[in-house]
CSV table of C-alpha atoms and ligand atoms in Angstrom, one decimal:
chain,number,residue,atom,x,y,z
C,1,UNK,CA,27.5,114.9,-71.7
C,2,UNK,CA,25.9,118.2,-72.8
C,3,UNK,CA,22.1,117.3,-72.6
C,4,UNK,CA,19.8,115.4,-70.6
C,5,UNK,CA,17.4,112.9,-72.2
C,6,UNK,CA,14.1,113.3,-70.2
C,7,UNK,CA,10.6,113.1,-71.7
C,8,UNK,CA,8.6,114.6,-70.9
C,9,UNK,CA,10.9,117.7,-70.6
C,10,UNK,CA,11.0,118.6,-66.7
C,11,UNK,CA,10.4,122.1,-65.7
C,12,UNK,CA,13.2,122.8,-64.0
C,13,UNK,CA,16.6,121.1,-64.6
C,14,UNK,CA,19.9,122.2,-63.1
C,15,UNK,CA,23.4,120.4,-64.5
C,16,UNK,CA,25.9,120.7,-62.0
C,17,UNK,CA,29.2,120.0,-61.2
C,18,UNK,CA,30.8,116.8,-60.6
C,19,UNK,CA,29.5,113.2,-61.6
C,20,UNK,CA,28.1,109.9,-59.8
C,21,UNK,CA,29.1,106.4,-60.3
C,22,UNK,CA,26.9,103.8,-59.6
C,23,UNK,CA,28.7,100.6,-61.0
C,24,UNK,CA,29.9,99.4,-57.5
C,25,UNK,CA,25.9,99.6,-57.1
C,26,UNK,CA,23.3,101.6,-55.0
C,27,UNK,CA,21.7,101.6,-52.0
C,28,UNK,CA,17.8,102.5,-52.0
C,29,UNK,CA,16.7,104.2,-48.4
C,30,UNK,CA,13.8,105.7,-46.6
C,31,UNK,CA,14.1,108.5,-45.2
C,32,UNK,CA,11.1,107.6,-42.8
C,33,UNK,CA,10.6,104.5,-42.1
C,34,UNK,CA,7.1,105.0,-42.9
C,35,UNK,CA,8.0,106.4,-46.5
C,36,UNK,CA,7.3,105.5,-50.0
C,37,UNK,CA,7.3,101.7,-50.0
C,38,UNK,CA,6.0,101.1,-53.4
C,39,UNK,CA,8.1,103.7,-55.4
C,40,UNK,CA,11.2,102.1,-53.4
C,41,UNK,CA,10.4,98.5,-54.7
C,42,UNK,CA,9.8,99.6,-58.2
C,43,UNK,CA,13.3,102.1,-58.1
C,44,UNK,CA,14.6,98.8,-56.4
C,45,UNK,CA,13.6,95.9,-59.6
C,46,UNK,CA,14.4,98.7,-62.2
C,47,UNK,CA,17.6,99.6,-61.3
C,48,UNK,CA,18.3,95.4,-61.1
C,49,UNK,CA,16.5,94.7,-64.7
C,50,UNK,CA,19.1,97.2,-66.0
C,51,UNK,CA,21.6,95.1,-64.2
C,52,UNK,CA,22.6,97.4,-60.8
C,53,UNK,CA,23.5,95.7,-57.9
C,54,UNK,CA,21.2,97.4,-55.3
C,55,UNK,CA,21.3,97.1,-51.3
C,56,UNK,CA,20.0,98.6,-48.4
C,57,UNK,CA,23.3,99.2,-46.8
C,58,UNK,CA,26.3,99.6,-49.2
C,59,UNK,CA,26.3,101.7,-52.4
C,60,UNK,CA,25.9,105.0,-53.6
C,61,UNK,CA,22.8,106.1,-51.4
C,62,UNK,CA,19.0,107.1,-52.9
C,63,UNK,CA,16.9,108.3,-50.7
C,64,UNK,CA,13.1,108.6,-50.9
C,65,UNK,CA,10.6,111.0,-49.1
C,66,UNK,CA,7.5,112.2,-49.4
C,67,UNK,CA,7.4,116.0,-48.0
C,68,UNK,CA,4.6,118.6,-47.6
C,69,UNK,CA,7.0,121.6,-48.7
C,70,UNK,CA,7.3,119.8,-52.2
C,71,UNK,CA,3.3,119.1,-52.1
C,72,UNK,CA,3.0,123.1,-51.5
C,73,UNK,CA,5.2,124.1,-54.5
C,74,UNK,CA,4.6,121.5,-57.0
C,75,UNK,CA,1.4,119.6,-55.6
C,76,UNK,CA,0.7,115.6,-55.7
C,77,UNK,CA,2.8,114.8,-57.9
C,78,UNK,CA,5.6,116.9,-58.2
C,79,UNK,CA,8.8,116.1,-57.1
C,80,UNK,CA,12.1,117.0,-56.6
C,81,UNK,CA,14.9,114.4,-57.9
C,82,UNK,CA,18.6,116.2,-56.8
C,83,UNK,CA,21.8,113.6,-57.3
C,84,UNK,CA,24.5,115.1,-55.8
C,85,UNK,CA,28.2,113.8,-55.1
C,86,UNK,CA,27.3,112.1,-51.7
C,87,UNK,CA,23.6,111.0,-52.2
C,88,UNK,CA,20.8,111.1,-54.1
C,89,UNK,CA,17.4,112.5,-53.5
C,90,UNK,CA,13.7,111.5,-54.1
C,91,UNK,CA,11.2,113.9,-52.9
C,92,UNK,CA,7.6,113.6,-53.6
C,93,UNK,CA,4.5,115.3,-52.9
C,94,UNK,CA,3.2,112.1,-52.2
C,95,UNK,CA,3.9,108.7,-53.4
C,96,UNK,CA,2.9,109.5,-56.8
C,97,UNK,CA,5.4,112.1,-57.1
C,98,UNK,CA,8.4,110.2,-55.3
C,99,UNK,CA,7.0,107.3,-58.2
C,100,UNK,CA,7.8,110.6,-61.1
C,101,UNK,CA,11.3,111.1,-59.2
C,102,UNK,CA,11.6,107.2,-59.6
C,103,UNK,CA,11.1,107.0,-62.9
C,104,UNK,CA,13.1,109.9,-64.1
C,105,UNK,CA,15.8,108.6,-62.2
C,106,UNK,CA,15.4,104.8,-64.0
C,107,UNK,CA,15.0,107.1,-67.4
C,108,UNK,CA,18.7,109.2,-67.0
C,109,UNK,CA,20.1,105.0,-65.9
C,110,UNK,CA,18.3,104.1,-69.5
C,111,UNK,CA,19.8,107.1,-71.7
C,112,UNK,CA,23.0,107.8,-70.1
C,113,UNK,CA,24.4,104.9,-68.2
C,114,UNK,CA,25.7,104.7,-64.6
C,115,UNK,CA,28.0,107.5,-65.1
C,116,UNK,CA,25.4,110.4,-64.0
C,117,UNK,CA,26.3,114.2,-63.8
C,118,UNK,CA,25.1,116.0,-61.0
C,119,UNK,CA,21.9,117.4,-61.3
C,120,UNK,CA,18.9,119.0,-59.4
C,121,UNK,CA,15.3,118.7,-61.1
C,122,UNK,CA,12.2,119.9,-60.0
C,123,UNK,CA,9.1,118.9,-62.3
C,124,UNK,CA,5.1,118.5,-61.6
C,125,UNK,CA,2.8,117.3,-64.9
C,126,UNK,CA,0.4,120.2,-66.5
C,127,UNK,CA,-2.4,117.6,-67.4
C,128,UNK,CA,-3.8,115.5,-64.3
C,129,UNK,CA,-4.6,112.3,-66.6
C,130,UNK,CA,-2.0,111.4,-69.4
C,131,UNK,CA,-2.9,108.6,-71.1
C,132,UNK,CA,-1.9,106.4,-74.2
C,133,UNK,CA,-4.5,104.5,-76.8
C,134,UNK,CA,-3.8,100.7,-77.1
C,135,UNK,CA,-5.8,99.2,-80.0
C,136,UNK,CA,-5.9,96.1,-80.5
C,137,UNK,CA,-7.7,95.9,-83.4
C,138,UNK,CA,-5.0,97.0,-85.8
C,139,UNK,CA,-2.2,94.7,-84.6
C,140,UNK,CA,-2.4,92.1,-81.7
C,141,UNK,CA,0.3,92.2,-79.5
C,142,UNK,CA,1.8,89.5,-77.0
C,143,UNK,CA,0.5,89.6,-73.8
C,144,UNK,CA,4.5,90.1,-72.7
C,145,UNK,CA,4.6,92.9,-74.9
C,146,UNK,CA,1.7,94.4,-73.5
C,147,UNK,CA,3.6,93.7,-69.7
C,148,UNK,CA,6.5,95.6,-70.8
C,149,UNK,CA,4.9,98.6,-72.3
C,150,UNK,CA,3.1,99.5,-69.3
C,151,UNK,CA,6.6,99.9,-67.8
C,152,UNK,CA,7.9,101.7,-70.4
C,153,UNK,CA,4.4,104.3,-70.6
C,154,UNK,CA,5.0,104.6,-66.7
C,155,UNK,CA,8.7,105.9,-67.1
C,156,UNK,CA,7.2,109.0,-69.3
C,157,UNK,CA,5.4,109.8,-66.4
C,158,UNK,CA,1.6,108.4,-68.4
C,159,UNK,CA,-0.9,107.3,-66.1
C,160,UNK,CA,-3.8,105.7,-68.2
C,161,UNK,CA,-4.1,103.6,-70.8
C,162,UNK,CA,-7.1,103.7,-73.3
C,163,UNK,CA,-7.3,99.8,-74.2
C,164,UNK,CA,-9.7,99.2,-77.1
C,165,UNK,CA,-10.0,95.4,-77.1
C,166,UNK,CA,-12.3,95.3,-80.2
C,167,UNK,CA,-12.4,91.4,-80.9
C,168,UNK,CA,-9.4,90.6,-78.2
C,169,UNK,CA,-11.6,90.2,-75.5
C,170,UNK,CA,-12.0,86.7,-74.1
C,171,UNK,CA,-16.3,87.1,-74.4
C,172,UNK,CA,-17.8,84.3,-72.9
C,173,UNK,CA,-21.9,84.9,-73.2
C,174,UNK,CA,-20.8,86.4,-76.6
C,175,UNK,CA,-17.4,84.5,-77.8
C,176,UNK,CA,-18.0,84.5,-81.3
C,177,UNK,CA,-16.9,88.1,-81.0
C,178,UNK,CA,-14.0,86.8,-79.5
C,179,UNK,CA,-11.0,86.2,-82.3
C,180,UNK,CA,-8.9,83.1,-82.1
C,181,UNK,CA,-6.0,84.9,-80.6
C,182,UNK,CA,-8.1,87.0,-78.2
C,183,UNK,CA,-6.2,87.9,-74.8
C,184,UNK,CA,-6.9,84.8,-72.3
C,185,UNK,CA,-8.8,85.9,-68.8
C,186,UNK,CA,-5.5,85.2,-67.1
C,187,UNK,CA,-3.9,87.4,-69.4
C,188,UNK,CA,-6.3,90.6,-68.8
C,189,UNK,CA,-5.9,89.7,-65.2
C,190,UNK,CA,-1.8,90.1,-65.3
C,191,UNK,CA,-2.5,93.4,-67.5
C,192,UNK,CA,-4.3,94.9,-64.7
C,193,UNK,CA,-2.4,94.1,-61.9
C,194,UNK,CA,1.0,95.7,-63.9
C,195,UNK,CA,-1.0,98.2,-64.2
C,196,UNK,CA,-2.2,98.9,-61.0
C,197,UNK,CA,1.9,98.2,-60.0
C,198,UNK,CA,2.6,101.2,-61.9
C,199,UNK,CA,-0.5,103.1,-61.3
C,200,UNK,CA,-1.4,103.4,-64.5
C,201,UNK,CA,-5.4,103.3,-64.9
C,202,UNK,CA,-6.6,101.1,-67.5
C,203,UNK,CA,-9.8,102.9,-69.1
C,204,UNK,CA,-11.6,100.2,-71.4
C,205,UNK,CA,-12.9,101.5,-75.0
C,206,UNK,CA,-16.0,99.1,-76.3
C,207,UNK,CA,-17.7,100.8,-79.4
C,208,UNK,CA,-21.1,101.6,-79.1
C,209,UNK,CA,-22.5,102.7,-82.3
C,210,UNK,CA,-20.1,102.8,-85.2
C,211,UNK,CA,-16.6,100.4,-86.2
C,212,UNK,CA,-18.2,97.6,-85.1
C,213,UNK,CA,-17.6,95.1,-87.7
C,214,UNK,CA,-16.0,92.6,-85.2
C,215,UNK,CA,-19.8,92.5,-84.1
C,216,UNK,CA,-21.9,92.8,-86.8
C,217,UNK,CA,-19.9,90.4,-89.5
C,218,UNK,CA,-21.9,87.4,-87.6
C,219,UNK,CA,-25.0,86.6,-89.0
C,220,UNK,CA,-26.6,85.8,-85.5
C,221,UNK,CA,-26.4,89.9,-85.1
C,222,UNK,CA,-27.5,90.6,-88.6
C,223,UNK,CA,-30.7,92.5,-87.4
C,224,UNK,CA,-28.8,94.9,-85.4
C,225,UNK,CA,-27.2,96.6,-88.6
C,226,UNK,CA,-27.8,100.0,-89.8
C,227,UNK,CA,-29.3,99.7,-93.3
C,228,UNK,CA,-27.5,96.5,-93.8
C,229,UNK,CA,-24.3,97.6,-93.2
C,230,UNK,CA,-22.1,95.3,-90.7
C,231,UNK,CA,-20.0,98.8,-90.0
C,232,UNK,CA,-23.0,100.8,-87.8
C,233,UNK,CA,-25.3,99.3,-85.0
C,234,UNK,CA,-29.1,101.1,-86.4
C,235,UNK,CA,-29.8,103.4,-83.5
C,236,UNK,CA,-33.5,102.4,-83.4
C,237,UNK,CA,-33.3,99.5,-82.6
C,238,UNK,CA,-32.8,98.7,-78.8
C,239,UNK,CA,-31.5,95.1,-79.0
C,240,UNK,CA,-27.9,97.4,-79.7
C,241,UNK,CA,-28.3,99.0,-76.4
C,242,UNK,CA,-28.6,95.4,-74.4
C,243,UNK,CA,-26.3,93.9,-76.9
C,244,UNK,CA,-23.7,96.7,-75.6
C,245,UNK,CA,-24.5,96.3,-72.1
C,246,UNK,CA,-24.2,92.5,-71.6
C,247,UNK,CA,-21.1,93.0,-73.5
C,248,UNK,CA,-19.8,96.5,-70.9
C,249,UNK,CA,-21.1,93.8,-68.4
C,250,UNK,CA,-18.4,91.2,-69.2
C,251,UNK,CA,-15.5,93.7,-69.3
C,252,UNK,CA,-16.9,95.1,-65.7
C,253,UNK,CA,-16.6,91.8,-64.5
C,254,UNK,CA,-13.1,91.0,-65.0
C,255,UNK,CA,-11.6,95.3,-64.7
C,256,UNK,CA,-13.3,95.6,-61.4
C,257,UNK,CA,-13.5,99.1,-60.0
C,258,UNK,CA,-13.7,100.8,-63.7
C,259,UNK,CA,-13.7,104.6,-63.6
C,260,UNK,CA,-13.5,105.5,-66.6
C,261,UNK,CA,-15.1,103.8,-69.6
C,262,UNK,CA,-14.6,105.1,-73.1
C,263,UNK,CA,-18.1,104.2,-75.4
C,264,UNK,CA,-16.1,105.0,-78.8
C,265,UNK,CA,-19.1,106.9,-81.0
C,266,UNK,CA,-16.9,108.4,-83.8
C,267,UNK,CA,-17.6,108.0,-87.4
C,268,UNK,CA,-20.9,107.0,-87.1
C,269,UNK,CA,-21.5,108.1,-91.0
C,270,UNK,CA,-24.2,106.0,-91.4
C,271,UNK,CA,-27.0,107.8,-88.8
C,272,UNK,CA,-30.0,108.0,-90.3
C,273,UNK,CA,-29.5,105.9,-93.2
C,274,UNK,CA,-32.6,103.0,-92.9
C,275,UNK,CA,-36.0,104.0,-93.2
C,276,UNK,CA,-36.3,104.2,-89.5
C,277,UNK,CA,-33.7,106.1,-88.3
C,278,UNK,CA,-34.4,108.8,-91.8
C,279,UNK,CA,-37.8,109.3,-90.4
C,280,UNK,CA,-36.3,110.4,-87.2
C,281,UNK,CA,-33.7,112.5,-88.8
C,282,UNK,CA,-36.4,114.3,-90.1
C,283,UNK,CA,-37.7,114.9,-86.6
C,284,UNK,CA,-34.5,115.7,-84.5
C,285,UNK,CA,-32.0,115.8,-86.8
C,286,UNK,CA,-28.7,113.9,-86.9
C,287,UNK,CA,-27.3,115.4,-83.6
C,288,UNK,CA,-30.8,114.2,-82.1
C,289,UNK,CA,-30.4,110.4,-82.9
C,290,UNK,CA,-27.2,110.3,-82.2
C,291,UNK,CA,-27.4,112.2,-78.4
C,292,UNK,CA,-30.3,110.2,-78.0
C,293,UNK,CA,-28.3,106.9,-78.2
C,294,UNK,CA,-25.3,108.0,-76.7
C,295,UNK,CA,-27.6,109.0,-73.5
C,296,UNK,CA,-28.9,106.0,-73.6
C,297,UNK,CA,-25.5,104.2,-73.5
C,298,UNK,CA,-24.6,106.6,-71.4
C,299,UNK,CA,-27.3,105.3,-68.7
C,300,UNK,CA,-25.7,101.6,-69.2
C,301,UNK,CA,-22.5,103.0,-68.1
C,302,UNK,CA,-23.4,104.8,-65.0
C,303,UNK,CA,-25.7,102.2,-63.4
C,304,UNK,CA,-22.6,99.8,-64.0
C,305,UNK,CA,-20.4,102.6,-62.1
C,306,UNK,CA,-18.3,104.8,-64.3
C,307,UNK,CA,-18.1,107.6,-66.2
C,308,UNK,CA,-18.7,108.0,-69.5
C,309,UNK,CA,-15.9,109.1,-72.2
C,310,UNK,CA,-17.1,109.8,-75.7
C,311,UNK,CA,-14.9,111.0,-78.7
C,312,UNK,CA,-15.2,114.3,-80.0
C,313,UNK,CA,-15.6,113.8,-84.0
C,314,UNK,CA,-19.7,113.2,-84.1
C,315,UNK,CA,-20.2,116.6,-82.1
C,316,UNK,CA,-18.1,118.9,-83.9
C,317,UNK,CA,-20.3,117.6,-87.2
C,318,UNK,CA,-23.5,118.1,-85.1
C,319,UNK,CA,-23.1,120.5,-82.3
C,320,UNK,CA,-26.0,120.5,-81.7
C,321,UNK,CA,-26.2,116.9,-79.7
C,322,UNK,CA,-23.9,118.7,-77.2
C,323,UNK,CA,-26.8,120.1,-75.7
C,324,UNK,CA,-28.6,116.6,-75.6
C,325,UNK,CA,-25.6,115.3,-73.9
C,326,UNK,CA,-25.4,115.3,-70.0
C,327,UNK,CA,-22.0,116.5,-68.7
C,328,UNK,CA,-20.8,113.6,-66.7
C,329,UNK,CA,-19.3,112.5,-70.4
C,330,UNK,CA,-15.3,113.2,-71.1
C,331,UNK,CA,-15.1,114.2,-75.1
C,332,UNK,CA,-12.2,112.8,-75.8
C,333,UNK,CA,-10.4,114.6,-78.9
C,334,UNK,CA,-9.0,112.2,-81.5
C,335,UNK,CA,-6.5,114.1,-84.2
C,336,UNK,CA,-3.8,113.0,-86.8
C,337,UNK,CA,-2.6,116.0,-88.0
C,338,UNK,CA,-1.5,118.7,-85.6
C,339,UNK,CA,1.7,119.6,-84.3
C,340,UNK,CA,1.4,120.8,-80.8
C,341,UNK,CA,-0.4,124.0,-81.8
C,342,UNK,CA,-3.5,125.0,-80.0
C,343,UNK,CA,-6.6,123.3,-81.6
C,344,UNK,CA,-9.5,125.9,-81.7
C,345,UNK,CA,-12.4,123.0,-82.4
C,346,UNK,CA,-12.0,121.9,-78.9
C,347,UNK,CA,-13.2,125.2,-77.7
C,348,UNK,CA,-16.6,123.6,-78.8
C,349,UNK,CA,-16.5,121.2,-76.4
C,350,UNK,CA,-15.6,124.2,-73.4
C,351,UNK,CA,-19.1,126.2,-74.9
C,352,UNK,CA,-20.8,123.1,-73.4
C,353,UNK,CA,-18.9,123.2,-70.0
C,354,UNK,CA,-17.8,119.4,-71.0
C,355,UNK,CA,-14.6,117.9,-69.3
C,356,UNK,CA,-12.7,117.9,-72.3
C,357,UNK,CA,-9.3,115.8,-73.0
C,358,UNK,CA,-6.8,116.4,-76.2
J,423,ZN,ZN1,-31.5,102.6,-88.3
């Protein structure tokens, strides 16, 4: 074996000599008793869904810390993973960074088998959240799927998930929204607690101006369109607000604890398009009607208890809504094209001291 399959690449890895065998099994450890509990159990059921017999007592032995020398070098969560002949070791940070040792360690059983070469790697993540987008609207998926991506996001080391329901939402005051094979409550419900298992934070997209379709294609929200088109929510007209926030309301329910809560806002082509909104236009421009209704979804948001995220699209058109835009919003920067390069149009979002995420 000449290379290591690890993603994301650690920052430090160290091939040395000799190998491990783990097919007579392993035996997961402590080092104090009052150690890393949860990153033990989830070491424990990988290692047996990939078909490892794992004790406490017999077995090549893992053992898991947390230590404050690790937290000084590489902070929370970094860790320290070093298999040697004798033993393995899992040193965190914290838990979060003995859960990063566990999951590299589940990764190298993945790619390379229980034949393992000796090894020392010491790794920390450069971006504090590292999430993934789940939409629903383009494909539904089964709910088991869902289960078993969330395992498979944890192993490279992400630790949000961006889950646009669009029509999959089980609605209730609103379920003709709601398509036939929406997720059930009980299956949200089992979403979030795998999540939560893996510490993975679920951050809930609802649109709040534009792509709204789902929505708008019911006649009983017919007045809410922008010029008559079922794609845009008109801006001037406040039942979209309420409409918005009894439906934030119904996802707030069943999340509990949200932190995060994306408000979608890109492509919103159509501002200004009926006679209302055009007169407005005239007044503030573009970037005005559309700062003014993302403040005021904005407003639903925070009196519900999270913080805003908005993508980042509308406001490199119209810069100048930034400045109509409190800062407790996260532009979130959506892109198809690039290739890992740095992308000078998010430097617009840093003029505007936003929290910006790529
Ligand atoms: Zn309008």
């Amino acid at each position: 074996m000449n290379h290591i399959l690890i993603l994301p690449k650690p920052k430090k890895l160290e091939l040395r000599k000799g190998k491990v065998d783990l097919s007579q099994g392993v035996s997961v450890r402590l080092k104090d008793e009052r150690g890393p509990r949860r990153p033990m159990m989830l070491l424990t059921r990988g290692l047996r869904e990939m078909g490892l017999r794992v004790t406490v007592e017999e077995g090549f032995p893992i053992t898991l810390s947390v230590e404050k020398e690790v937290n000084n070098r590489y902070g929370e969560e970094g860790y320290i993973l070093d298999i040697a002949k004798e033993e393995a070791r899992i040193i965190g940070g914290s838990e979060i960074g003995v859960l990063h040792g566990v999951r590299t360690f589940t990764l190298l059983v993945r790619t390379h088998g229980v034949e393992m070469p000796c090894m020392r790697i010491e790794d920390f993540p450069d971006l504090s959240l590292r999430g993934v987008h789940i939409d629903l609207k383009c494909q539904m998926r089964r709910s088991k799927y869902l289960l078993e991506l969330l395992s498979l996001l944890s192993e490279y080391k992400a630790n949000a998930v961006l889950l646009e329901y669009e029509d999959k939402f089980p609605y209730r005051r609103h379920s003709i929204i709601s398509a036939p094979d929406a997720l059930t409550r009980e299956e949200v419900r089992l979403f979030l607690e795998e999540a939560d298992a893996h510490y993975i934070e679920v951050i809930p997209l609802l649109q709040s101006l534009g792509h709204v379709e789902y929505i708008l294609r019911h006649e009983v929200y017919a007045k809410l369109r922008e010029a008559g088109s079922i794609y845009q929510f008109c801006p001037s007209n406040k039942d979209s607000i309420k409409l918005f926030s009894e439906l934030a309301e119904e996802i707030f329910e069943l999340h509990e604890n949200i932190k995060y809560f994306h408000v979608g806002g890109d492509e919103t082509h159509l501002l200004g398009a009926c006679d209302i909104c055009a007169e407005r236009v005239c007044r503030i421009g573009k970037g005005g009607l559309y700062a003014e209704h993302m403040m005021n979804i904005r407003d639903v948001i925070k009196n519900m208890g999270a913080r805003p995220m908005i993508w980042g699209d509308m406001l490199i058109t119209h810069p100048d809504a930034l400045r109509k835009l409190s800062k407790d919003f996260i532009i979130v920067d959506w892109d198809y094209w690039s290739t890992g390069e740095l992308v000078d149009r998010v430097l617009i979002y840093t003029v505007g001291a936003f929290d910006s995420s790529h």
